[in-house]
């Protein structure tokens, strides 16, 4: 972008365009830059899941954080739909479903407390080859 | 019909060997379906209290779809296993 600005200044210096025209061009470029920044803000951050196993298996999943926030509400509703008997069985195994706070997990990621890589597993198996699992926020 | 809502599609692409399949699914189909279901559930709530959770779930799904539409173009998943490939994108 700086090269383009230099070109505009050179055009003014050479007399190809007037100073007023050059100023308008520079303003137009700045407006374009601001719009680009706004667009990236709309897109927001993504949770990216990358899995590669050997040469033939590749998994690439992207989930926007905004979508994850709404999904947590769905998860809360889903937990309430679990039948009482199944809930008791799970609780007997030491998992208290009521204590799982999905919103808090997403809020932590969103606030940047768990920024960067969430999961990074790299294994090398002689039979299956190299397996790499990465989950990170970008 | 296609202009009913701002166009947003889920593009499902499947490659299996030499066979390839792309299917665009308009998001408003789900939107309309959920809204119709919500109307039915709201009417049903006059007769039973058991429909409270489904109503919350449908409302949340509608919110989910609204969020999807705001995101514009993005690729959700691209999974390749040997020569088979499945990708899900939003346009």
PDB file of N, CA, C and O in Angstrom, chain A residues 42-44 46 48 56-64 66-68 70-74 76-77 80-81, chain B residues 53-54 56-58 60-61 63-65 67-68 70-83:
ATOM      1  N   UNK A  42     -15.651  -7.893  11.300  1.00  0.00           N
ATOM      2  CA  UNK A  42     -16.916  -8.613  11.184  1.00  0.00           C
ATOM      3  C   UNK A  42     -16.658 -10.109  11.213  1.00  0.00           C
ATOM      4  O   UNK A  42     -17.341 -10.870  11.881  1.00  0.00           O
ATOM      5  N   UNK A  43     -15.630 -10.510  10.484  1.00  0.00           N
ATOM      6  CA  UNK A  43     -15.334 -11.943  10.424  1.00  0.00           C
ATOM      7  C   UNK A  43     -14.970 -12.516  11.783  1.00  0.00           C
ATOM      8  O   UNK A  43     -15.261 -13.656  12.081  1.00  0.00           O
ATOM      9  N   UNK A  44     -14.319 -11.705  12.624  1.00  0.00           N
ATOM     10  CA  UNK A  44     -13.985 -12.130  13.980  1.00  0.00           C
ATOM     11  C   UNK A  44     -12.979 -13.261  14.032  1.00  0.00           C
ATOM     12  O   UNK A  44     -12.259 -13.520  13.085  1.00  0.00           O
ATOM     13  N   UNK A  46     -11.759 -17.272  14.777  1.00  0.00           N
ATOM     14  CA  UNK A  46     -12.203 -18.637  14.502  1.00  0.00           C
ATOM     15  C   UNK A  46     -11.458 -19.623  15.395  1.00  0.00           C
ATOM     16  O   UNK A  46     -10.301 -19.406  15.714  1.00  0.00           O
ATOM     17  N   UNK A  48      -9.873 -23.023  14.959  1.00  0.00           N
ATOM     18  CA  UNK A  48      -9.470 -23.854  13.816  1.00  0.00           C
ATOM     19  C   UNK A  48      -8.982 -25.217  14.310  1.00  0.00           C
ATOM     20  O   UNK A  48      -8.148 -25.297  15.209  1.00  0.00           O
ATOM     21  N   UNK A  56      -2.730 -39.265   3.562  1.00  0.00           N
ATOM     22  CA  UNK A  56      -4.034 -39.254   2.898  1.00  0.00           C
ATOM     23  C   UNK A  56      -5.172 -38.637   3.705  1.00  0.00           C
ATOM     24  O   UNK A  56      -6.232 -38.380   3.159  1.00  0.00           O
ATOM     25  N   UNK A  57      -4.962 -38.423   4.979  1.00  0.00           N
ATOM     26  CA  UNK A  57      -6.063 -37.901   5.786  1.00  0.00           C
ATOM     27  C   UNK A  57      -5.778 -36.477   6.249  1.00  0.00           C
ATOM     28  O   UNK A  57      -4.766 -36.218   6.893  1.00  0.00           O
ATOM     29  N   UNK A  58      -6.682 -35.599   5.871  1.00  0.00           N
ATOM     30  CA  UNK A  58      -6.545 -34.203   6.306  1.00  0.00           C
ATOM     31  C   UNK A  58      -7.912 -33.681   6.716  1.00  0.00           C
ATOM     32  O   UNK A  58      -8.880 -33.815   5.975  1.00  0.00           O
ATOM     33  N   UNK A  59      -7.981 -33.121   7.906  1.00  0.00           N
ATOM     34  CA  UNK A  59      -9.243 -32.539   8.384  1.00  0.00           C
ATOM     35  C   UNK A  59      -8.994 -31.077   8.705  1.00  0.00           C
ATOM     36  O   UNK A  59      -8.013 -30.731   9.371  1.00  0.00           O
ATOM     37  N   UNK A  60      -9.863 -30.241   8.194  1.00  0.00           N
ATOM     38  CA  UNK A  60      -9.717 -28.806   8.361  1.00  0.00           C
ATOM     39  C   UNK A  60     -11.091 -28.238   8.716  1.00  0.00           C
ATOM     40  O   UNK A  60     -11.964 -28.176   7.870  1.00  0.00           O
ATOM     41  N   UNK A  61     -11.286 -27.897   9.988  1.00  0.00           N
ATOM     42  CA  UNK A  61     -12.595 -27.395  10.423  1.00  0.00           C
ATOM     43  C   UNK A  61     -12.415 -26.016  11.048  1.00  0.00           C
ATOM     44  O   UNK A  61     -11.518 -25.801  11.863  1.00  0.00           O
ATOM     45  N   UNK A  62     -13.258 -25.082  10.630  1.00  0.00           N
ATOM     46  CA  UNK A  62     -13.208 -23.718  11.169  1.00  0.00           C
ATOM     47  C   UNK A  62     -14.554 -23.375  11.805  1.00  0.00           C
ATOM     48  O   UNK A  62     -15.575 -23.509  11.141  1.00  0.00           O
ATOM     49  N   UNK A  63     -14.529 -22.957  13.053  1.00  0.00           N
ATOM     50  CA  UNK A  63     -15.778 -22.579  13.727  1.00  0.00           C
ATOM     51  C   UNK A  63     -15.635 -21.163  14.278  1.00  0.00           C
ATOM     52  O   UNK A  63     -14.763 -20.907  15.102  1.00  0.00           O
ATOM     53  N   UNK A  64     -16.467 -20.233  13.816  1.00  0.00           N
ATOM     54  CA  UNK A  64     -16.375 -18.869  14.341  1.00  0.00           C
ATOM     55  C   UNK A  64     -16.760 -18.816  15.818  1.00  0.00           C
ATOM     56  O   UNK A  64     -17.673 -19.534  16.229  1.00  0.00           O
ATOM     57  N   UNK A  66     -18.261 -16.486  17.418  1.00  0.00           N
ATOM     58  CA  UNK A  66     -19.618 -15.953  17.607  1.00  0.00           C
ATOM     59  C   UNK A  66     -20.647 -17.085  17.524  1.00  0.00           C
ATOM     60  O   UNK A  66     -21.616 -17.103  18.269  1.00  0.00           O
ATOM     61  N   UNK A  67     -20.361 -18.013  16.621  1.00  0.00           N
ATOM     62  CA  UNK A  67     -21.260 -19.155  16.436  1.00  0.00           C
ATOM     63  C   UNK A  67     -21.187 -20.096  17.639  1.00  0.00           C
ATOM     64  O   UNK A  67     -22.189 -20.669  18.053  1.00  0.00           O
ATOM     65  N   UNK A  68     -19.987 -20.199  18.179  1.00  0.00           N
ATOM     66  CA  UNK A  68     -19.770 -21.067  19.337  1.00  0.00           C
ATOM     67  C   UNK A  68     -20.542 -20.562  20.561  1.00  0.00           C
ATOM     68  O   UNK A  68     -21.050 -21.352  21.359  1.00  0.00           O
ATOM     69  N   UNK A  70     -23.418 -19.019  20.529  1.00  0.00           N
ATOM     70  CA  UNK A  70     -24.826 -19.430  20.375  1.00  0.00           C
ATOM     71  C   UNK A  70     -24.949 -20.932  20.612  1.00  0.00           C
ATOM     72  O   UNK A  70     -25.921 -21.393  21.224  1.00  0.00           O
ATOM     73  N   UNK A  71     -23.936 -21.678  20.147  1.00  0.00           N
ATOM     74  CA  UNK A  71     -23.966 -23.135  20.310  1.00  0.00           C
ATOM     75  C   UNK A  71     -23.949 -23.534  21.787  1.00  0.00           C
ATOM     76  O   UNK A  71     -24.512 -24.573  22.155  1.00  0.00           O
ATOM     77  N   UNK A  72     -23.332 -22.719  22.634  1.00  0.00           N
ATOM     78  CA  UNK A  72     -23.300 -23.041  24.075  1.00  0.00           C
ATOM     79  C   UNK A  72     -24.708 -23.033  24.654  1.00  0.00           C
ATOM     80  O   UNK A  72     -25.029 -23.833  25.531  1.00  0.00           O
ATOM     81  N   UNK A  73     -25.541 -22.104  24.140  1.00  0.00           N
ATOM     82  CA  UNK A  73     -26.934 -22.065  24.618  1.00  0.00           C
ATOM     83  C   UNK A  73     -27.656 -23.346  24.222  1.00  0.00           C
ATOM     84  O   UNK A  73     -28.446 -23.890  24.991  1.00  0.00           O
ATOM     85  N   UNK A  74     -27.358 -23.803  22.989  1.00  0.00           N
ATOM     86  CA  UNK A  74     -27.959 -25.061  22.522  1.00  0.00           C
ATOM     87  C   UNK A  74     -27.495 -26.229  23.388  1.00  0.00           C
ATOM     88  O   UNK A  74     -28.270 -27.139  23.694  1.00  0.00           O
ATOM     89  N   UNK A  76     -26.614 -26.088  26.518  1.00  0.00           N
ATOM     90  CA  UNK A  76     -27.326 -26.014  27.799  1.00  0.00           C
ATOM     91  C   UNK A  76     -28.707 -26.644  27.702  1.00  0.00           C
ATOM     92  O   UNK A  76     -29.123 -27.379  28.600  1.00  0.00           O
ATOM     93  N   UNK A  77     -29.404 -26.332  26.579  1.00  0.00           N
ATOM     94  CA  UNK A  77     -30.742 -26.911  26.366  1.00  0.00           C
ATOM     95  C   UNK A  77     -30.616 -28.426  26.201  1.00  0.00           C
ATOM     96  O   UNK A  77     -31.403 -29.191  26.770  1.00  0.00           O
ATOM     97  N   UNK A  80     -30.326 -30.294  29.393  1.00  0.00           N
ATOM     98  CA  UNK A  80     -31.596 -30.413  30.131  1.00  0.00           C
ATOM     99  C   UNK A  80     -32.480 -31.518  29.557  1.00  0.00           C
ATOM    100  O   UNK A  80     -33.368 -32.017  30.232  1.00  0.00           O
ATOM    101  N   UNK A  81     -32.240 -31.858  28.291  1.00  0.00           N
ATOM    102  CA  UNK A  81     -33.064 -32.888  27.645  1.00  0.00           C
ATOM    103  C   UNK A  81     -32.605 -34.311  27.965  1.00  0.00           C
ATOM    104  O   UNK A  81     -33.285 -35.272  27.617  1.00  0.00           O
TER     105      UNK A  81
ATOM    106  N   UNK B  53     -39.009 -26.318  26.658  1.00  0.00           N
ATOM    107  CA  UNK B  53     -37.626 -26.567  26.213  1.00  0.00           C
ATOM    108  C   UNK B  53     -37.497 -26.585  24.680  1.00  0.00           C
ATOM    109  O   UNK B  53     -36.576 -25.959  24.133  1.00  0.00           O
ATOM    110  N   UNK B  54     -38.416 -27.291  23.964  1.00  0.00           N
ATOM    111  CA  UNK B  54     -38.330 -27.217  22.500  1.00  0.00           C
ATOM    112  C   UNK B  54     -38.424 -25.784  21.964  1.00  0.00           C
ATOM    113  O   UNK B  54     -37.757 -25.434  20.995  1.00  0.00           O
ATOM    114  N   UNK B  56     -37.397 -23.040  23.470  1.00  0.00           N
ATOM    115  CA  UNK B  56     -36.091 -22.399  23.707  1.00  0.00           C
ATOM    116  C   UNK B  56     -35.081 -22.896  22.668  1.00  0.00           C
ATOM    117  O   UNK B  56     -34.302 -22.122  22.117  1.00  0.00           O
ATOM    118  N   UNK B  57     -35.134 -24.223  22.407  1.00  0.00           N
ATOM    119  CA  UNK B  57     -34.189 -24.816  21.441  1.00  0.00           C
ATOM    120  C   UNK B  57     -34.395 -24.226  20.039  1.00  0.00           C
ATOM    121  O   UNK B  57     -33.431 -23.873  19.356  1.00  0.00           O
ATOM    122  N   UNK B  58     -35.657 -24.083  19.631  1.00  0.00           N
ATOM    123  CA  UNK B  58     -35.936 -23.542  18.290  1.00  0.00           C
ATOM    124  C   UNK B  58     -35.499 -22.078  18.207  1.00  0.00           C
ATOM    125  O   UNK B  58     -34.911 -21.650  17.220  1.00  0.00           O
ATOM    126  N   UNK B  60     -33.135 -20.689  19.877  1.00  0.00           N
ATOM    127  CA  UNK B  60     -31.667 -20.665  19.832  1.00  0.00           C
ATOM    128  C   UNK B  60     -31.162 -21.048  18.445  1.00  0.00           C
ATOM    129  O   UNK B  60     -30.205 -20.467  17.938  1.00  0.00           O
ATOM    130  N   UNK B  61     -31.831 -22.030  17.824  1.00  0.00           N
ATOM    131  CA  UNK B  61     -31.441 -22.424  16.456  1.00  0.00           C
ATOM    132  C   UNK B  61     -31.655 -21.276  15.476  1.00  0.00           C
ATOM    133  O   UNK B  61     -30.838 -21.060  14.571  1.00  0.00           O
ATOM    134  N   UNK B  63     -31.481 -18.148  16.232  1.00  0.00           N
ATOM    135  CA  UNK B  63     -30.389 -17.212  16.541  1.00  0.00           C
ATOM    136  C   UNK B  63     -29.094 -17.682  15.878  1.00  0.00           C
ATOM    137  O   UNK B  63     -28.325 -16.890  15.343  1.00  0.00           O
ATOM    138  N   UNK B  64     -28.905 -18.997  15.901  1.00  0.00           N
ATOM    139  CA  UNK B  64     -27.737 -19.645  15.288  1.00  0.00           C
ATOM    140  C   UNK B  64     -27.703 -19.351  13.781  1.00  0.00           C
ATOM    141  O   UNK B  64     -26.675 -18.979  13.221  1.00  0.00           O
ATOM    142  N   UNK B  65     -28.859 -19.479  13.135  1.00  0.00           N
ATOM    143  CA  UNK B  65     -28.944 -19.208  11.699  1.00  0.00           C
ATOM    144  C   UNK B  65     -28.689 -17.734  11.398  1.00  0.00           C
ATOM    145  O   UNK B  65     -28.042 -17.398  10.400  1.00  0.00           O
ATOM    146  N   UNK B  67     -26.790 -15.756  13.094  1.00  0.00           N
ATOM    147  CA  UNK B  67     -25.338 -15.565  13.225  1.00  0.00           C
ATOM    148  C   UNK B  67     -24.621 -16.058  11.968  1.00  0.00           C
ATOM    149  O   UNK B  67     -23.690 -15.427  11.493  1.00  0.00           O
ATOM    150  N   UNK B  68     -25.097 -17.193  11.439  1.00  0.00           N
ATOM    151  CA  UNK B  68     -24.492 -17.769  10.226  1.00  0.00           C
ATOM    152  C   UNK B  68     -24.576 -16.789   9.062  1.00  0.00           C
ATOM    153  O   UNK B  68     -23.641 -16.616   8.298  1.00  0.00           O
ATOM    154  N   UNK B  70     -24.766 -13.581   9.195  1.00  0.00           N
ATOM    155  CA  UNK B  70     -23.917 -12.393   9.393  1.00  0.00           C
ATOM    156  C   UNK B  70     -22.464 -12.647   9.016  1.00  0.00           C
ATOM    157  O   UNK B  70     -21.728 -11.719   8.731  1.00  0.00           O
ATOM    158  N   UNK B  71     -22.067 -13.908   9.029  1.00  0.00           N
ATOM    159  CA  UNK B  71     -20.652 -14.218   8.801  1.00  0.00           C
ATOM    160  C   UNK B  71     -20.242 -14.136   7.335  1.00  0.00           C
ATOM    161  O   UNK B  71     -19.060 -14.040   7.025  1.00  0.00           O
ATOM    162  N   UNK B  72     -21.192 -14.186   6.432  1.00  0.00           N
ATOM    163  CA  UNK B  72     -20.867 -14.096   4.999  1.00  0.00           C
ATOM    164  C   UNK B  72     -20.228 -15.362   4.487  1.00  0.00           C
ATOM    165  O   UNK B  72     -20.635 -16.453   4.849  1.00  0.00           O
ATOM    166  N   UNK B  73     -19.179 -15.189   3.652  1.00  0.00           N
ATOM    167  CA  UNK B  73     -18.528 -16.364   3.049  1.00  0.00           C
ATOM    168  C   UNK B  73     -17.455 -16.946   3.963  1.00  0.00           C
ATOM    169  O   UNK B  73     -16.604 -16.209   4.432  1.00  0.00           O
ATOM    170  N   UNK B  74     -17.525 -18.218   4.192  1.00  0.00           N
ATOM    171  CA  UNK B  74     -16.454 -18.892   4.933  1.00  0.00           C
ATOM    172  C   UNK B  74     -16.571 -20.399   4.772  1.00  0.00           C
ATOM    173  O   UNK B  74     -17.640 -20.910   4.476  1.00  0.00           O
ATOM    174  N   UNK B  75     -15.453 -21.041   4.919  1.00  0.00           N
ATOM    175  CA  UNK B  75     -15.447 -22.492   4.790  1.00  0.00           C
ATOM    176  C   UNK B  75     -15.469 -23.127   6.176  1.00  0.00           C
ATOM    177  O   UNK B  75     -14.616 -22.820   7.005  1.00  0.00           O
ATOM    178  N   UNK B  76     -16.450 -23.968   6.399  1.00  0.00           N
ATOM    179  CA  UNK B  76     -16.585 -24.569   7.721  1.00  0.00           C
ATOM    180  C   UNK B  76     -15.727 -25.822   7.853  1.00  0.00           C
ATOM    181  O   UNK B  76     -15.031 -25.989   8.845  1.00  0.00           O
ATOM    182  N   UNK B  77     -15.801 -26.691   6.855  1.00  0.00           N
ATOM    183  CA  UNK B  77     -15.050 -27.943   6.969  1.00  0.00           C
ATOM    184  C   UNK B  77     -14.530 -28.410   5.621  1.00  0.00           C
ATOM    185  O   UNK B  77     -15.157 -28.180   4.586  1.00  0.00           O
ATOM    186  N   UNK B  78     -13.371 -28.989   5.659  1.00  0.00           N
ATOM    187  CA  UNK B  78     -12.773 -29.580   4.460  1.00  0.00           C
ATOM    188  C   UNK B  78     -12.057 -30.853   4.913  1.00  0.00           C
ATOM    189  O   UNK B  78     -10.999 -30.792   5.532  1.00  0.00           O
ATOM    190  N   UNK B  79     -12.683 -31.971   4.648  1.00  0.00           N
ATOM    191  CA  UNK B  79     -12.157 -33.244   5.154  1.00  0.00           C
ATOM    192  C   UNK B  79     -11.749 -34.127   3.980  1.00  0.00           C
ATOM    193  O   UNK B  79     -12.556 -34.392   3.083  1.00  0.00           O
ATOM    194  N   UNK B  80     -10.494 -34.552   3.978  1.00  0.00           N
ATOM    195  CA  UNK B  80      -9.998 -35.412   2.909  1.00  0.00           C
ATOM    196  C   UNK B  80      -9.501 -36.718   3.516  1.00  0.00           C
ATOM    197  O   UNK B  80      -8.644 -36.711   4.406  1.00  0.00           O
ATOM    198  N   UNK B  81     -10.069 -37.803   3.059  1.00  0.00           N
ATOM    199  CA  UNK B  81      -9.604 -39.127   3.492  1.00  0.00           C
ATOM    200  C   UNK B  81      -9.349 -39.937   2.224  1.00  0.00           C
ATOM    201  O   UNK B  81     -10.279 -40.252   1.478  1.00  0.00           O
ATOM    202  N   UNK B  82      -8.073 -40.258   1.985  1.00  0.00           N
ATOM    203  CA  UNK B  82      -7.630 -40.900   0.732  1.00  0.00           C
ATOM    204  C   UNK B  82      -8.120 -40.076  -0.461  1.00  0.00           C
ATOM    205  O   UNK B  82      -7.804 -38.911  -0.557  1.00  0.00           O
ATOM    206  N   UNK B  83      -8.931 -40.663  -1.337  1.00  0.00           N
ATOM    207  CA  UNK B  83      -9.400 -39.912  -2.508  1.00  0.00           C
ATOM    208  C   UNK B  83     -10.779 -39.292  -2.289  1.00  0.00           C
ATOM    209  O   UNK B  83     -11.350 -38.705  -3.204  1.00  0.00           O
TER     210      UNK B  83
END
